[in-house]
PDB file of C-alpha atoms in Angstrom:
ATOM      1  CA  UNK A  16       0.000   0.000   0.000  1.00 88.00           C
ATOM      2  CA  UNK A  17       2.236   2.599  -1.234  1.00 90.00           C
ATOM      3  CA  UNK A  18      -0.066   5.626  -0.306  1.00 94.00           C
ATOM      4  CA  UNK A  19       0.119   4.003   2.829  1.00 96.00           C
ATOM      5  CA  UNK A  20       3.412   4.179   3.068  1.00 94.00           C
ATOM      6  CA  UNK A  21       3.881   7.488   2.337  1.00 96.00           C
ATOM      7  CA  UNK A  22       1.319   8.829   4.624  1.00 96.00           C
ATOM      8  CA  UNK A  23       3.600   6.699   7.593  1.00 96.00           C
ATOM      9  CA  UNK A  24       6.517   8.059   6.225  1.00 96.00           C
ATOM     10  CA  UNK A  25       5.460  11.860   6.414  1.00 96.00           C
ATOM     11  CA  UNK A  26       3.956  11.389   9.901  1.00 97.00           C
ATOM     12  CA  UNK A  27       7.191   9.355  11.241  1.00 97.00           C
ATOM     13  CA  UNK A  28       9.289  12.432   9.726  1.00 96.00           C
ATOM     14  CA  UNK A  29       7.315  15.072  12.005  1.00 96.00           C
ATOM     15  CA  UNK A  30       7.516  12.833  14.754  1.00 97.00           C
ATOM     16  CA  UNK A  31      11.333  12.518  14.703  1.00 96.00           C
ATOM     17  CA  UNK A  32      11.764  16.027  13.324  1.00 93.00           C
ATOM     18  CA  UNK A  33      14.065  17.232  10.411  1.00 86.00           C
ATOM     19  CA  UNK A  34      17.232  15.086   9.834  1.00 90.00           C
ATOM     20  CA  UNK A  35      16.162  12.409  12.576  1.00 95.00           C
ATOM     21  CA  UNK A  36      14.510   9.771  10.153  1.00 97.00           C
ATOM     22  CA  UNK A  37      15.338   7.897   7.272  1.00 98.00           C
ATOM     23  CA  UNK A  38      13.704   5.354   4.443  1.00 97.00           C
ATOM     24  CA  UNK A  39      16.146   2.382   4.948  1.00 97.00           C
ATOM     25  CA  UNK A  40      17.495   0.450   1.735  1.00 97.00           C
ATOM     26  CA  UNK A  41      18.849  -3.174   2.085  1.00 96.00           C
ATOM     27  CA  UNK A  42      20.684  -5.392  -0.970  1.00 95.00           C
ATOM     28  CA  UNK A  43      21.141  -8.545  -0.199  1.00 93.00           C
ATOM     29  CA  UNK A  44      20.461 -10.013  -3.315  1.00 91.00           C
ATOM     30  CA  UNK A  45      16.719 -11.118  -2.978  1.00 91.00           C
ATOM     31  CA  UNK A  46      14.723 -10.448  -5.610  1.00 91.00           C
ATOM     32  CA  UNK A  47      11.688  -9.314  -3.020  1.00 91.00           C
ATOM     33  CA  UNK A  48      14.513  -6.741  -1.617  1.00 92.00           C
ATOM     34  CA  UNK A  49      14.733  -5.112  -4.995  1.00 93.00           C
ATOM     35  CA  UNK A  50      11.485  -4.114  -5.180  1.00 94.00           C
ATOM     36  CA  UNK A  51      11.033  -3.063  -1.670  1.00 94.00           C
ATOM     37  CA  UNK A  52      14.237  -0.627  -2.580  1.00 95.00           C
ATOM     38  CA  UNK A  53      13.014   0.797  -6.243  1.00 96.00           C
ATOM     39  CA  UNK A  54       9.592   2.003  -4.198  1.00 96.00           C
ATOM     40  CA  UNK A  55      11.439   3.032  -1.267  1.00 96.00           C
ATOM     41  CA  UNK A  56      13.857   5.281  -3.358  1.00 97.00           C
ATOM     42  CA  UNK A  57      10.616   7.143  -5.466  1.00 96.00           C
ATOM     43  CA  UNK A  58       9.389   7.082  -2.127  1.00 97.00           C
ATOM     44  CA  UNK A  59      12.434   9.047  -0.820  1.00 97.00           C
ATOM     45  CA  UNK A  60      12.093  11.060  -4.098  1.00 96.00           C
ATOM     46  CA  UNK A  61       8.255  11.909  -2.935  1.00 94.00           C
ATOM     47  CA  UNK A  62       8.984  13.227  -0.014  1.00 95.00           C
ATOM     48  CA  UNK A  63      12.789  14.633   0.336  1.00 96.00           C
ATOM     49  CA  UNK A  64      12.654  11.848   2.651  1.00 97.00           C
ATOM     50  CA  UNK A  65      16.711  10.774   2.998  1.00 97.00           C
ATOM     51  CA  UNK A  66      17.323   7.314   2.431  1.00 97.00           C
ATOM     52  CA  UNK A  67      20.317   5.148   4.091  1.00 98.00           C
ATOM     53  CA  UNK A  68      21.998   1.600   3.381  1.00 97.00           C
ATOM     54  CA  UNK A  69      22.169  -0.763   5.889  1.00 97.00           C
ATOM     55  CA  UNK A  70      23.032  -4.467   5.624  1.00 96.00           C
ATOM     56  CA  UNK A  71      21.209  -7.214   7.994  1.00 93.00           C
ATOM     57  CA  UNK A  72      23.730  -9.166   9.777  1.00 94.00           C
ATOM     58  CA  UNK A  73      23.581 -12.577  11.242  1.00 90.00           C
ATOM     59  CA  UNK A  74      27.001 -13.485  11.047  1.00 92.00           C
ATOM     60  CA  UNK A  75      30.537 -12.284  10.691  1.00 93.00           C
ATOM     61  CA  UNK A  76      31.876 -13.634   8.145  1.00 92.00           C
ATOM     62  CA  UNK A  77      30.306 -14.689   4.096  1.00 90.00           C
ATOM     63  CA  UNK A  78      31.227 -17.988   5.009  1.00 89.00           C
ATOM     64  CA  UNK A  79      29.479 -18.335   8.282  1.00 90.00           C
ATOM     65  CA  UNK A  80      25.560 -18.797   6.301  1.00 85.00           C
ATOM     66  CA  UNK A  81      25.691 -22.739   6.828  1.00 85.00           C
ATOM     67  CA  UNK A  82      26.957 -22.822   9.917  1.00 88.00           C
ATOM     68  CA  UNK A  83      24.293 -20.216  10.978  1.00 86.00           C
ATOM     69  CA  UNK A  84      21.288 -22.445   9.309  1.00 85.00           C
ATOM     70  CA  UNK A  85      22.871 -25.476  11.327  1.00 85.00           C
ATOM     71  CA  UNK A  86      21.871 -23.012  14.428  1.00 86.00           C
ATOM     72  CA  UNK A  87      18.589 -22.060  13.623  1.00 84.00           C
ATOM     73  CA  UNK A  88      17.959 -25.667  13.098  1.00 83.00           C
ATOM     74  CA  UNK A  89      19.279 -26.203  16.852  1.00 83.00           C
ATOM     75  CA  UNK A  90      17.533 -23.801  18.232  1.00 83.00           C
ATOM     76  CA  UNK A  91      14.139 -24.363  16.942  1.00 81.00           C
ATOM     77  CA  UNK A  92      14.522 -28.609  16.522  1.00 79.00           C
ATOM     78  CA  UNK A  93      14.980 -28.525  13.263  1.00 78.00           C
ATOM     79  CA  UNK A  94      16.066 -30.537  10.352  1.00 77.00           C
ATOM     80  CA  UNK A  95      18.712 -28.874   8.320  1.00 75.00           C
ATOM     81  CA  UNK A  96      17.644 -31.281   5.306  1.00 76.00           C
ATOM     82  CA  UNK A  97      14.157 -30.023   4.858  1.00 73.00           C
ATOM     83  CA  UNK A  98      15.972 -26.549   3.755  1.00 62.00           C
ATOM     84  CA  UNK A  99      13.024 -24.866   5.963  1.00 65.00           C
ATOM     85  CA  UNK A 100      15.890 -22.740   7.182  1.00 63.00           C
ATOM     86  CA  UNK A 101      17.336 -21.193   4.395  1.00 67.00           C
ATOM     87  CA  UNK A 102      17.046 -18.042   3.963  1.00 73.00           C
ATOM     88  CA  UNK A 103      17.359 -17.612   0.701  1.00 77.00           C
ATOM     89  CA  UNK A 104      21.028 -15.510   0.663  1.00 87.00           C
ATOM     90  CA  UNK A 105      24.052 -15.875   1.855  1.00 88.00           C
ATOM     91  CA  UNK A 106      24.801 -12.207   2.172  1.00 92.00           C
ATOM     92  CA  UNK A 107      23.660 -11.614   5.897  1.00 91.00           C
ATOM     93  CA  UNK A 108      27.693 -11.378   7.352  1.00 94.00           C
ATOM     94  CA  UNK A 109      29.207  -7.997   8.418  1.00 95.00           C
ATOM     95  CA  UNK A 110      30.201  -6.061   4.940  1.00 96.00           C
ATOM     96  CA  UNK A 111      33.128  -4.073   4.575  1.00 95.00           C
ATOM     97  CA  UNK A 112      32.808  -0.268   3.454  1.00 95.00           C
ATOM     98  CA  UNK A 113      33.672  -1.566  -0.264  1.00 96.00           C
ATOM     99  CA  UNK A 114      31.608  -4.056  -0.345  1.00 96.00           C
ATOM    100  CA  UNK A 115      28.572  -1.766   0.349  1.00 96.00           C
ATOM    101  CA  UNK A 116      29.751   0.686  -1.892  1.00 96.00           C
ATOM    102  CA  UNK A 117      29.439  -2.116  -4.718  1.00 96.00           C
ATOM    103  CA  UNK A 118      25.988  -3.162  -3.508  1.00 95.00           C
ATOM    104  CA  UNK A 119      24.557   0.764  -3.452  1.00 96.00           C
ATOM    105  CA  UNK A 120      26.784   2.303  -6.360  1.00 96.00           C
ATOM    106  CA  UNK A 121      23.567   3.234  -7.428  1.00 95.00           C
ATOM    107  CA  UNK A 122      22.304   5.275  -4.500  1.00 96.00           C
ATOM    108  CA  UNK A 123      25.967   6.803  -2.872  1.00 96.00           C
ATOM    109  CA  UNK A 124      23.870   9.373  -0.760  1.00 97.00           C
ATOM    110  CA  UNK A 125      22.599   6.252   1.192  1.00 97.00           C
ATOM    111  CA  UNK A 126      26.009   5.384   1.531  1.00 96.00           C
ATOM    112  CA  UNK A 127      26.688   8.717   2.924  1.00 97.00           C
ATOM    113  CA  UNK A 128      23.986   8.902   4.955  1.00 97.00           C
ATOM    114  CA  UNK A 129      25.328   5.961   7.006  1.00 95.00           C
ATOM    115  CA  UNK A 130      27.978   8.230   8.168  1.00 94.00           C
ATOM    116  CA  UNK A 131      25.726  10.863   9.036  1.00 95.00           C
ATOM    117  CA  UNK A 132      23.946   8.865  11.263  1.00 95.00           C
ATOM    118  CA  UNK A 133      27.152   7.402  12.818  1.00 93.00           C
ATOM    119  CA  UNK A 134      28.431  10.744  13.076  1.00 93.00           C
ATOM    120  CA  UNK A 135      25.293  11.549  15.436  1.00 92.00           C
ATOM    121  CA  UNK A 136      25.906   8.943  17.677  1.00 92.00           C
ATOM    122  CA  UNK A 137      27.916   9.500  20.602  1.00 89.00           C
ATOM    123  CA  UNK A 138      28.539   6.385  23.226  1.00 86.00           C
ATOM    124  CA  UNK A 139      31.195   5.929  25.611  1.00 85.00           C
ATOM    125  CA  UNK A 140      31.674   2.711  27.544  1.00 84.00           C
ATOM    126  CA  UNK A 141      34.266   2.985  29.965  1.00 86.00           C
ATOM    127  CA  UNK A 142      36.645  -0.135  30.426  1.00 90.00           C
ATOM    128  CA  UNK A 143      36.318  -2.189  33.568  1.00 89.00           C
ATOM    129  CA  UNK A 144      32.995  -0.928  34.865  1.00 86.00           C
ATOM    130  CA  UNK A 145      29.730  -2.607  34.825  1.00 83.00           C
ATOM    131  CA  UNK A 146      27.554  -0.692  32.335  1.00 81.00           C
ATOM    132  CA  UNK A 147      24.503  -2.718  33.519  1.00 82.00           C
ATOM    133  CA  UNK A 148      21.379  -0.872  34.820  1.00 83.00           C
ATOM    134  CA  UNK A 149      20.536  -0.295  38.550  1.00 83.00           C
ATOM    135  CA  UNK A 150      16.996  -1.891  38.281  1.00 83.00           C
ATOM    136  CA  UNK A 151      15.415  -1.733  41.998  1.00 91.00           C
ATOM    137  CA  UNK A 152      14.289  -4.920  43.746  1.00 94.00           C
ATOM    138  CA  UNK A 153      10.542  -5.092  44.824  1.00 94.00           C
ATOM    139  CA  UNK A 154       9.458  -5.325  48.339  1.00 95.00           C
ATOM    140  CA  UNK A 155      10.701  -8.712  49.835  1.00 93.00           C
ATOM    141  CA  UNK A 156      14.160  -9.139  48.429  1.00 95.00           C
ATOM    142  CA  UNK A 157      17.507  -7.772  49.086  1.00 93.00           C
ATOM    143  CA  UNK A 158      19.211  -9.902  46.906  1.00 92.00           C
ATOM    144  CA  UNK A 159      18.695  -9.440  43.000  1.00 90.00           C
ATOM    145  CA  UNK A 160      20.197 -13.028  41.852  1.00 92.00           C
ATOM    146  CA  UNK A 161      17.357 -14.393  44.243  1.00 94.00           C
ATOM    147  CA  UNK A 162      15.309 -12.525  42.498  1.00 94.00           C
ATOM    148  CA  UNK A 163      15.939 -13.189  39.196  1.00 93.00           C
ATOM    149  CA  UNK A 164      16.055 -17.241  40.079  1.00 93.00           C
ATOM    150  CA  UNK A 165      12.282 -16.504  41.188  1.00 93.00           C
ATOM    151  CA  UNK A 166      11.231 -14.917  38.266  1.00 93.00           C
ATOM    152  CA  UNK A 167      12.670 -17.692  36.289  1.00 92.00           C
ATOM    153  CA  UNK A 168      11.164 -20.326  38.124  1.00 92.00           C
ATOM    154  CA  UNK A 169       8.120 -18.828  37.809  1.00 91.00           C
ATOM    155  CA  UNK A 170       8.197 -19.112  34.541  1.00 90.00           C
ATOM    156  CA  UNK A 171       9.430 -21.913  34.345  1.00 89.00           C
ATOM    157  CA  UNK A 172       6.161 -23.056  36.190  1.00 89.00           C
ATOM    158  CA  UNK A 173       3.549 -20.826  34.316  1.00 89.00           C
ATOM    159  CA  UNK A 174       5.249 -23.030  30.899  1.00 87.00           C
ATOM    160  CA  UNK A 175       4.711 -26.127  32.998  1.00 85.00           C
ATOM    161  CA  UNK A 176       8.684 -26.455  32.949  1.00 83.00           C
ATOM    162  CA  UNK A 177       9.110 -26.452  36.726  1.00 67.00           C
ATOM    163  CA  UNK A 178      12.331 -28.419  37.162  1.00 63.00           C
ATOM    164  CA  UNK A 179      11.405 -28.947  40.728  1.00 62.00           C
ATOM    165  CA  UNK A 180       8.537 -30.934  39.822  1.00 52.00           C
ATOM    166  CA  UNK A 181      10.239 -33.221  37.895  1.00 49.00           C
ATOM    167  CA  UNK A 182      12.403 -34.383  40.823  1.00 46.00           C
TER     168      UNK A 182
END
């Protein structure tokens, strides 16, 4: 629904304000992508929307794709021979700055506009210090890894998983 789309589009872009949201294009060699990317660029075109390249990734490496299949398969009991968990490329590994620059020759200002965005971000993580938030422990508890065991076990139970039951 392409008027649709726009009319989301226009209304996310006053939300965020000027400069603060972008139409994202992906190329990962799936023939559903391109289309997604052709309407997303006169979509850009529409609106002065900016648009920006980004690149789903799975894995680290181009040669990782079977060995992350074999884990999807693990993870949800699966067989890897009934192909159920392909996904259809093998492009889904961490690209280098050249090899998005072949994949979006075509559209270099969502190239650049990768660096704009990275340019906005600003994080610093200082080494050696627990970055992990202070999240306050209900009434009852004074210990938060008794906590957390409770809320796991709890669930646990509510799945009718209790490992306590079994014994």
């Amino acid at each position: 629904n392409l008027a649709e789309a726009e009319r989301s589009a226009r209304e996310l872009a006053d939300i965020f304000g000027a400069g603060n949201f972008y139409l994202e294009v992906q190329n990962h060699g799936i023939a559903q992508e391109d289309t997604i990317r052709e309407r997303a660029v006169d979509l850009a075109r529409r609106t002065g929307l900016p648009l920006v390249a980004t690149n789903d990734c799975h894995y680290l490496d181009k040669g990782d794709h079977k060995a992350h299949e074999v884990l999807l398969c693990i993870n949800t009991g699966g067989d890897i021979d009934d192909n159920h968990f392909h996904i259809g490329t093998e492009e889904l590994y961490f690209k280098s700055a050249e090899a998005m620059s072949e994949r979006f020759a075509d559209l270099p200002e969502a190239l650049d506009n990768t660096l704009v965005i990275a340019d906005a971000c600003h994080l610093e993580l200082p080494l050696g210090a627990s970055c992990l938030p202070d999240f306050p422990l209900p009434a009852g508890y004074t210990d938060a890894d008794r906590y957390l065991a409770d809320l796991a076990l709890a669930g646990l139970k509510r799945l009718g998983l209790d490992h306590r039951a079994a014994n």
